[in-house]
PDB file of C-alpha atoms and ligand atoms in Angstrom:
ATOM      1  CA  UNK A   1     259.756  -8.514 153.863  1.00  0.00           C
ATOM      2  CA  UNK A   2     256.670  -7.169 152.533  1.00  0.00           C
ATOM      3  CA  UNK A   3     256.473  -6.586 148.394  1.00  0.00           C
ATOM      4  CA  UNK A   4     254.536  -3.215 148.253  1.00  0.00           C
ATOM      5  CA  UNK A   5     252.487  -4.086 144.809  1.00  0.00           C
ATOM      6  CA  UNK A   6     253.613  -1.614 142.114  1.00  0.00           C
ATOM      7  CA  UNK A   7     250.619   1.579 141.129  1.00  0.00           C
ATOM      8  CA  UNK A   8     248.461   0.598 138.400  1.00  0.00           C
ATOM      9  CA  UNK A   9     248.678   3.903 136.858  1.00  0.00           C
ATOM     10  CA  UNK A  10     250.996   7.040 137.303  1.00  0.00           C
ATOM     11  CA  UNK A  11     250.442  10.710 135.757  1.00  0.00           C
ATOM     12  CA  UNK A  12     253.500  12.876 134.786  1.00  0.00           C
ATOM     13  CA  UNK A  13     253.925  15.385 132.508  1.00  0.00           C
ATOM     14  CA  UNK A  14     254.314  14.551 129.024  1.00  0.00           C
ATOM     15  CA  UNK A  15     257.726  14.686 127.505  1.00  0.00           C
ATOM     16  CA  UNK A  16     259.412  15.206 124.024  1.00  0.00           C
ATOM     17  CA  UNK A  17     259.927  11.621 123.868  1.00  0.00           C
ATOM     18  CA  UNK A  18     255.963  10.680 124.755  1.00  0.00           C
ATOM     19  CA  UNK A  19     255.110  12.433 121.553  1.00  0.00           C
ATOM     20  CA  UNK A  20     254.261   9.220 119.086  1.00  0.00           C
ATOM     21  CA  UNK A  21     252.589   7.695 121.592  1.00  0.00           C
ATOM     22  CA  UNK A  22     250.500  10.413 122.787  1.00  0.00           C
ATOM     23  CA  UNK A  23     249.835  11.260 118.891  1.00  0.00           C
ATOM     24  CA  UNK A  24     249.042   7.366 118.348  1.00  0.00           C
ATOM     25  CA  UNK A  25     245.489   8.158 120.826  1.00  0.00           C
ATOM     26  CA  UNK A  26     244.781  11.514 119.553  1.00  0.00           C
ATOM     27  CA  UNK A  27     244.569  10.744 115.924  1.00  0.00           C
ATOM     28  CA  UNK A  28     242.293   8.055 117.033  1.00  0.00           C
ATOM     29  CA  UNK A  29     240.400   9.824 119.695  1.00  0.00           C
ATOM     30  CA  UNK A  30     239.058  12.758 117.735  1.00  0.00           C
ATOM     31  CA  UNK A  31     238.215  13.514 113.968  1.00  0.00           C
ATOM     32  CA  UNK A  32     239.930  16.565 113.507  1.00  0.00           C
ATOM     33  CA  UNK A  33     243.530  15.598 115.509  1.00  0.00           C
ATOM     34  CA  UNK A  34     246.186  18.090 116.439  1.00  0.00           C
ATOM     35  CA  UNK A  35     248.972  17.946 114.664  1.00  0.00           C
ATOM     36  CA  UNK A  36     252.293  16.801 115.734  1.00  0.00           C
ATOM     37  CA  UNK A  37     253.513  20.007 115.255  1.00  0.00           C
ATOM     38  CA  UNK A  38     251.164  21.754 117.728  1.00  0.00           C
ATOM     39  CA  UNK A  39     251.690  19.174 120.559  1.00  0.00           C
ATOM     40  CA  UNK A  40     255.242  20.312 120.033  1.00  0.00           C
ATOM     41  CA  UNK A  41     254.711  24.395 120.432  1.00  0.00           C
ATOM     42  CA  UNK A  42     251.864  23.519 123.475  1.00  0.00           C
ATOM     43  CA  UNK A  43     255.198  21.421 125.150  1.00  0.00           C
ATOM     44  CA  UNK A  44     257.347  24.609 124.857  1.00  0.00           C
ATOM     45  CA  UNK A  45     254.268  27.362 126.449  1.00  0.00           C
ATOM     46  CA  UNK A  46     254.337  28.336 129.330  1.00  0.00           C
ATOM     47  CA  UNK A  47     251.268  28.117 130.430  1.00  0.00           C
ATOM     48  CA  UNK A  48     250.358  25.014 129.355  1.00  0.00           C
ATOM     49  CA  UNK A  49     250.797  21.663 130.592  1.00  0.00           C
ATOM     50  CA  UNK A  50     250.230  18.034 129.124  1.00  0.00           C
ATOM     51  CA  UNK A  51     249.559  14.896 131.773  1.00  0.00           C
ATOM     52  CA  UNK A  52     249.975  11.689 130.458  1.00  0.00           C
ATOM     53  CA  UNK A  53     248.335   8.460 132.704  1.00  0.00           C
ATOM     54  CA  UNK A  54     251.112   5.673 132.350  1.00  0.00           C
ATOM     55  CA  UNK A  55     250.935   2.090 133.291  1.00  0.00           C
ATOM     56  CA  UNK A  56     253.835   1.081 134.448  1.00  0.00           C
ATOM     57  CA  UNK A  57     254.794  -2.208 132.410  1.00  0.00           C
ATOM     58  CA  UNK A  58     256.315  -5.934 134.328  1.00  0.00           C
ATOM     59  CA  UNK A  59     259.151  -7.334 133.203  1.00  0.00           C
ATOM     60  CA  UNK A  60     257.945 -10.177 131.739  1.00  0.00           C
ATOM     61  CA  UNK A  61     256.083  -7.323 129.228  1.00  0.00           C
ATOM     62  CA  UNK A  62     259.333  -5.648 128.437  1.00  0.00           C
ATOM     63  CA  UNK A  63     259.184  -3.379 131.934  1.00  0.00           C
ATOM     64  CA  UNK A  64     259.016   0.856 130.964  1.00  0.00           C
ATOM     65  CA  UNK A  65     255.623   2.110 130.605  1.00  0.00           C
ATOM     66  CA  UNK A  66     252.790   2.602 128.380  1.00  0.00           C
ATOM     67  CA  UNK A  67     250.678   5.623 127.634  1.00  0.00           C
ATOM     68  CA  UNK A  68     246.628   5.280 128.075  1.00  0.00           C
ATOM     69  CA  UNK A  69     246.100   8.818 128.118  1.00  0.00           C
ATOM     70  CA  UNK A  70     246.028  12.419 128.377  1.00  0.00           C
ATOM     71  CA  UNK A  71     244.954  15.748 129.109  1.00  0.00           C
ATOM     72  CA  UNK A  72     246.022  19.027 128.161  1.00  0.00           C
ATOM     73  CA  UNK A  73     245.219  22.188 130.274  1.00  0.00           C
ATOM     74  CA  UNK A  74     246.389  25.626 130.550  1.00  0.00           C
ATOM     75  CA  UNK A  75     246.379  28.192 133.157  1.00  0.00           C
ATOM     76  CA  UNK A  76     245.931  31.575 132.624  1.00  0.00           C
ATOM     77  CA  UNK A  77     245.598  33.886 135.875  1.00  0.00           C
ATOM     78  CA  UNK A  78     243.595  32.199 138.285  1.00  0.00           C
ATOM     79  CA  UNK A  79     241.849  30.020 135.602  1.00  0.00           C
ATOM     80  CA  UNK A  80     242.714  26.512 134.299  1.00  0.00           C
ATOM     81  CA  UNK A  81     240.845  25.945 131.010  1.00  0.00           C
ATOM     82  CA  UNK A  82     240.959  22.123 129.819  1.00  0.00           C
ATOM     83  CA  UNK A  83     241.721  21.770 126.271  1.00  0.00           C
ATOM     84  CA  UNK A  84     241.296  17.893 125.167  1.00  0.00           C
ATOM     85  CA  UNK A  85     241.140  14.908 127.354  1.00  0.00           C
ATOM     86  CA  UNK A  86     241.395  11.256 125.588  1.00  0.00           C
ATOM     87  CA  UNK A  87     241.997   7.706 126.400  1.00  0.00           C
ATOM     88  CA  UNK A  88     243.330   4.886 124.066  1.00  0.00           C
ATOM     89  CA  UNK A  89     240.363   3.536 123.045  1.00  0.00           C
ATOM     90  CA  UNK A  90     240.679   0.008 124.445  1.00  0.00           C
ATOM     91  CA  UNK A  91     241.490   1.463 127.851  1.00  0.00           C
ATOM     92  CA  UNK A  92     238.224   3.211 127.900  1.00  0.00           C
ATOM     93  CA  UNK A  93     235.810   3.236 130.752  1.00  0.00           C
ATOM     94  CA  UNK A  94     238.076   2.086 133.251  1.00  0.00           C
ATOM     95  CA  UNK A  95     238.114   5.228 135.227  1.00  0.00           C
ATOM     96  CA  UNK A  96     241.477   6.695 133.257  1.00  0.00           C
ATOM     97  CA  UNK A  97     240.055  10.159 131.621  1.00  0.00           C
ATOM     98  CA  UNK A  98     238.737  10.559 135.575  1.00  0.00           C
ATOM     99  CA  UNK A  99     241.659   9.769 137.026  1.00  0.00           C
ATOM    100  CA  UNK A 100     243.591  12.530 134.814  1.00  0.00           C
ATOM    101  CA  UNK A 101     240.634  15.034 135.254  1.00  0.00           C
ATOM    102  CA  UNK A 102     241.173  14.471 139.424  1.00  0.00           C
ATOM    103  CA  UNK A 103     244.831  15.431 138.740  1.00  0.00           C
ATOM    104  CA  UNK A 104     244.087  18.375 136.967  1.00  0.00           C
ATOM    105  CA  UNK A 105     241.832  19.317 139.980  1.00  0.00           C
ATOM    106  CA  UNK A 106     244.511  18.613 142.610  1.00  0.00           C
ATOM    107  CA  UNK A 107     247.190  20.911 140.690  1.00  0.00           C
ATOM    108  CA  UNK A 108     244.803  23.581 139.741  1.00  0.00           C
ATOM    109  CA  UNK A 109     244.105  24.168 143.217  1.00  0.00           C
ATOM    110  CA  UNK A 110     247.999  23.453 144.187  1.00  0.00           C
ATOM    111  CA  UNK A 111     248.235  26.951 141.732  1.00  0.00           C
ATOM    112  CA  UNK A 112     245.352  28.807 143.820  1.00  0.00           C
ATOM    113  CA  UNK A 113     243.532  28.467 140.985  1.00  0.00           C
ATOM    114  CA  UNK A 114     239.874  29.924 141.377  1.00  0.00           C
ATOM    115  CA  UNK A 115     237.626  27.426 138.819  1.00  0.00           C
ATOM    116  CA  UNK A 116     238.374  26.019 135.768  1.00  0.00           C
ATOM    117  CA  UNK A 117     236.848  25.710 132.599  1.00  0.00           C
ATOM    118  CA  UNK A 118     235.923  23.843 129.466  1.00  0.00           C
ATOM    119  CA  UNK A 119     233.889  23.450 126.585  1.00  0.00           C
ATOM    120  CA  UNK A 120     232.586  19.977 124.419  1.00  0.00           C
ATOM    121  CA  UNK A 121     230.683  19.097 121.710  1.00  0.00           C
ATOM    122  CA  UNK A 122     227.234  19.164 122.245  1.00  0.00           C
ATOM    123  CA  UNK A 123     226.851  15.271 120.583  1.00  0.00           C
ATOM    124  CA  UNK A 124     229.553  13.927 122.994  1.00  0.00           C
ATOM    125  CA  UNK A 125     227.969  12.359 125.656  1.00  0.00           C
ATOM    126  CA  UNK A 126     231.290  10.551 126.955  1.00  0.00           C
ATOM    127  CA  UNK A 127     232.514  13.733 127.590  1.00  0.00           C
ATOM    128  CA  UNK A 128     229.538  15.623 129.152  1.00  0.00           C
ATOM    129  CA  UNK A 129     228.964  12.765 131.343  1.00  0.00           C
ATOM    130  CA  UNK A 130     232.640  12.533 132.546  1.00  0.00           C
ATOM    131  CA  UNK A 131     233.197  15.990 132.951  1.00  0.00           C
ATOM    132  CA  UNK A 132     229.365  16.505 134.989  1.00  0.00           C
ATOM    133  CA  UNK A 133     231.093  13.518 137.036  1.00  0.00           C
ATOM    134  CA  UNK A 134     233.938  15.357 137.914  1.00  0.00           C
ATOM    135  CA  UNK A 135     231.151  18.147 139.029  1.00  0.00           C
ATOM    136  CA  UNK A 136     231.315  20.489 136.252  1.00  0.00           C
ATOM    137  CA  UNK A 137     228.159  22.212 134.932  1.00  0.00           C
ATOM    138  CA  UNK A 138     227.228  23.450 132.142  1.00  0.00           C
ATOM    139  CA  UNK A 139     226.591  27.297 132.264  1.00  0.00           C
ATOM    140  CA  UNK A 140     226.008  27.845 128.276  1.00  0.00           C
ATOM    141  CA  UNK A 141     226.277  26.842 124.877  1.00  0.00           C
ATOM    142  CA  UNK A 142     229.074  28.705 121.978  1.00  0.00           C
ATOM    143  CA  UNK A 143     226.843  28.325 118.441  1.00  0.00           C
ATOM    144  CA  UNK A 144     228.480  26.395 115.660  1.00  0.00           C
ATOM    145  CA  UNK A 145     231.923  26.682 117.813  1.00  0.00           C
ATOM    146  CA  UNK A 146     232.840  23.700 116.127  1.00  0.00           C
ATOM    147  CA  UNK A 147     232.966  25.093 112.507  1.00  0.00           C
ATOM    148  CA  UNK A 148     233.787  21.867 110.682  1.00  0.00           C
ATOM    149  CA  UNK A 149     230.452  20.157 111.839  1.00  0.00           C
ATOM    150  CA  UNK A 150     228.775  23.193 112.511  1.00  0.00           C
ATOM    151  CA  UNK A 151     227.817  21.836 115.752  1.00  0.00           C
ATOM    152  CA  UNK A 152     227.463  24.138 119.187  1.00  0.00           C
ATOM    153  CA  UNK A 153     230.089  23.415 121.813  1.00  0.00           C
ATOM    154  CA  UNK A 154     228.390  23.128 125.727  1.00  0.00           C
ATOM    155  CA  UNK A 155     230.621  25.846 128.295  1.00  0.00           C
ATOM    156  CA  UNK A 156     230.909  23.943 131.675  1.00  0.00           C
ATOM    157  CA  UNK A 157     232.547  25.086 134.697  1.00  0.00           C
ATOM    158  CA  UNK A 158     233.485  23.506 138.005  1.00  0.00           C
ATOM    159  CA  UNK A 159     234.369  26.034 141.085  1.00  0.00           C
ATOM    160  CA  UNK A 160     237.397  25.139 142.934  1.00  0.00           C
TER     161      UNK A 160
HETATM  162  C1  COA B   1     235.586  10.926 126.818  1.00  0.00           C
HETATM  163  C2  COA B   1     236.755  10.002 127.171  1.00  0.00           C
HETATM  164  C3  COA B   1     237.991  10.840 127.399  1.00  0.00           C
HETATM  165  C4  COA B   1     236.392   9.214 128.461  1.00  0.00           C
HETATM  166  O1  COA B   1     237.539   8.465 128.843  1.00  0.00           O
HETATM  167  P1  COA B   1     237.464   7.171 129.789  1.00  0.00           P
HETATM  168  O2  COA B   1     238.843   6.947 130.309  1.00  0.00           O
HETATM  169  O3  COA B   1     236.808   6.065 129.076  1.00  0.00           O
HETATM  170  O4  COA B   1     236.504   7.682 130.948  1.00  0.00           O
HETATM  171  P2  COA B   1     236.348   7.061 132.417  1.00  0.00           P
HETATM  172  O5  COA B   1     236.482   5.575 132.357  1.00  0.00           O
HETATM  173  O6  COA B   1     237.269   7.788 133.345  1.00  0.00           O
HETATM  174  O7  COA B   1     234.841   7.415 132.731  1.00  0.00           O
HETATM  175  C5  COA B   1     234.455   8.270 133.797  1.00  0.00           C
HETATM  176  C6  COA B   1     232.964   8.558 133.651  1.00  0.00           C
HETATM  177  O8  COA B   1     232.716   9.279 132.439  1.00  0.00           O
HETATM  178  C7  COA B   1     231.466   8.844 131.861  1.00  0.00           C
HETATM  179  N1  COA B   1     231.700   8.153 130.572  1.00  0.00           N
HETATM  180  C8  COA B   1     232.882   7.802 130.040  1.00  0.00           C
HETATM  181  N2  COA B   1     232.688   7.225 128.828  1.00  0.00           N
HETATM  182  C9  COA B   1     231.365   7.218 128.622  1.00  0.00           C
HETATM  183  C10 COA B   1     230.548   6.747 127.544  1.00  0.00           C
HETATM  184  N3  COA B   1     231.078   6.169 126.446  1.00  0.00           N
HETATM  185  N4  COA B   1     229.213   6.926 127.638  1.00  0.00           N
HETATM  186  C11 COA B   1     228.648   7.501 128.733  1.00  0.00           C
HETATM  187  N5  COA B   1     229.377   7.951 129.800  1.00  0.00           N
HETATM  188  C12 COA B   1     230.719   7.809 129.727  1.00  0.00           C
HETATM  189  C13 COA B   1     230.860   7.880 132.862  1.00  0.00           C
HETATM  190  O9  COA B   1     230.104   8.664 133.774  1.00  0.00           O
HETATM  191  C14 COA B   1     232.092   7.311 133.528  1.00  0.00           C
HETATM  192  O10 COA B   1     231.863   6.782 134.800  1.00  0.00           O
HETATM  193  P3  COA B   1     231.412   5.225 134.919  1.00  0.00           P
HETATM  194  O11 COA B   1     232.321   4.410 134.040  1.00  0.00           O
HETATM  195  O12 COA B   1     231.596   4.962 136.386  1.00  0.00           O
HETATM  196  O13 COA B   1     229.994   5.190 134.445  1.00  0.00           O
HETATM  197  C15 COA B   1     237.005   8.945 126.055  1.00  0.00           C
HETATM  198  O14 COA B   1     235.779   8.374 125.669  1.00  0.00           O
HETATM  199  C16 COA B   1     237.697   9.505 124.827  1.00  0.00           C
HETATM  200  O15 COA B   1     238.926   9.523 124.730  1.00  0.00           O
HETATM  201  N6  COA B   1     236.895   9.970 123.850  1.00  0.00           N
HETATM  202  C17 COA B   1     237.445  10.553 122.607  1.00  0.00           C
HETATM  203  C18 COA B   1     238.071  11.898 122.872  1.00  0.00           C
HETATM  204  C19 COA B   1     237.067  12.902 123.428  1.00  0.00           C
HETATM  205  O16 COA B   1     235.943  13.009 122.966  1.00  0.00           O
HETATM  206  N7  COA B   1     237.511  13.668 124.451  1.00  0.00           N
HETATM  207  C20 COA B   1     236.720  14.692 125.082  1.00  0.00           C
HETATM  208  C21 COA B   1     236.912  15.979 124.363  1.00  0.00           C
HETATM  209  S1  COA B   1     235.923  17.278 125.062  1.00  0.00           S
END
C-alpha cells in the first residue's frame, strides 16, 4: 500500500489554546508586540481572523504540531486589510510568511473580496519585499504612522 507522506505545513485558524505559542513569535518578531490581551479580543471579532502555519510534528518528536507562524487579517465589506504577518525567527526564509500570505489570498477571494490592503514600515525590507512578491504595490506613504519611531508606514495594495 502506498504511505502518502504527511504535509510539511498546514494553516488553520488560530485557537484559544495557540495563544502562548503564537505570543512566543510576536514578542520576538516585532518591537512594540501586541499584548496577550489584544490577541484575545481580535479572537472574539468578528471580522477578524488569525491563520497560524503548523508543522505537523512525527512521533518520534512527540507527534501534535508546532506553530511557525501567523497572520492576522480582517475583512471589512469587500476589503481584507492585513494587520501583522511573522514567522519564528529560525523558520525564516523558507517560504512560510508566503505561504500564509497565499492563504489569505485564496480566502479573501473565497469572500468576494475586491483587493486587499496593507501598510509596513518604510525600513522593513523583509516585509516590502514579501508583500511586492505576493504582487502588492505600493500606492503611498502615511507620515510618521508609526509614532514610536516616528517613521512613515508604505500603503500597498494588491487587486484581487
Ligand atoms: C517579514 C517576515 C514575515 C518574512 O517571513 P518569512 O517566512 O521569512 O518569508 P518567506 O520565507 O515566505 O519569504 C518570501 C519572500 O519575502 C522576501 N523576504 C523575506 N525575508 C526577507 C529578508 N530578510 N530580506 C529580503 N527579502 C526577504 C523574499 O522576496 C522572499 O522570497 P525568497 O526567499 O524566495 O527570496 C519575517 O521576516 C518576520 O517575521 N519579520 C518580523 C515581523 C515583521 O516585520 N512582519 C511584517 C510586518 S508588516
Amino acid at each position: 500500500m502506498a504511505v502518502r507522506p504527511r504535509p510539511r505545513y498546514e494553516v488553520r485558524r488560530m485557537r484559544l489554546s495557540d495563544l502562548e505559542e503564537v505570543m512566543a513569535i510576536e514578542v520576538v518578531a516585532f518591537a512594540h508586540p501586541w499584548s496577550t490581551e489584544l490577541f484575545r479580543r481580535e479572537l472574539d471579532h468578528d471580522w477578524s481572523t488569525i491563520l497560524v502555519l503548523v508543522e505537523p510534528l512525527a512521533a518520534a518528536e512527540g507527534a501534535g504540531e508546532r506553530i511557525v507562524g501567523f497572520v492576522i487579517y480582517w475583512l471589512v465589506y469587500d476589503e481584507v486589510h492585513i494587520l501583522n504577518v511573522a514567522t519564528h525567527p529560525k523558520e525564516r526564509r523558507r517560504g512560510i510568511a508566503r505561504l500564509l500570505l497565499e492563504e489569505v489570498i485564496a480566502r479573501a477571494r473565497a469572500a468576494n473580496a475586491s483587493m486587499l490592503t496593507l501598510e509596513a514600515r518604510r525600513s522593513n525590507e523583509a516585509a516590502l519585499s514579501l508583500y511586492r512578491q505576493a504582487g502588492f504595490h505600493a500606492v503611498g506613504i502615511r507620515a510618521k504612522y508609526y509614532a514610536d519611531e516616528n517613521e512613515d508606514a508604505v500603503v500597498m495594495t494588491r487587486n484581487l
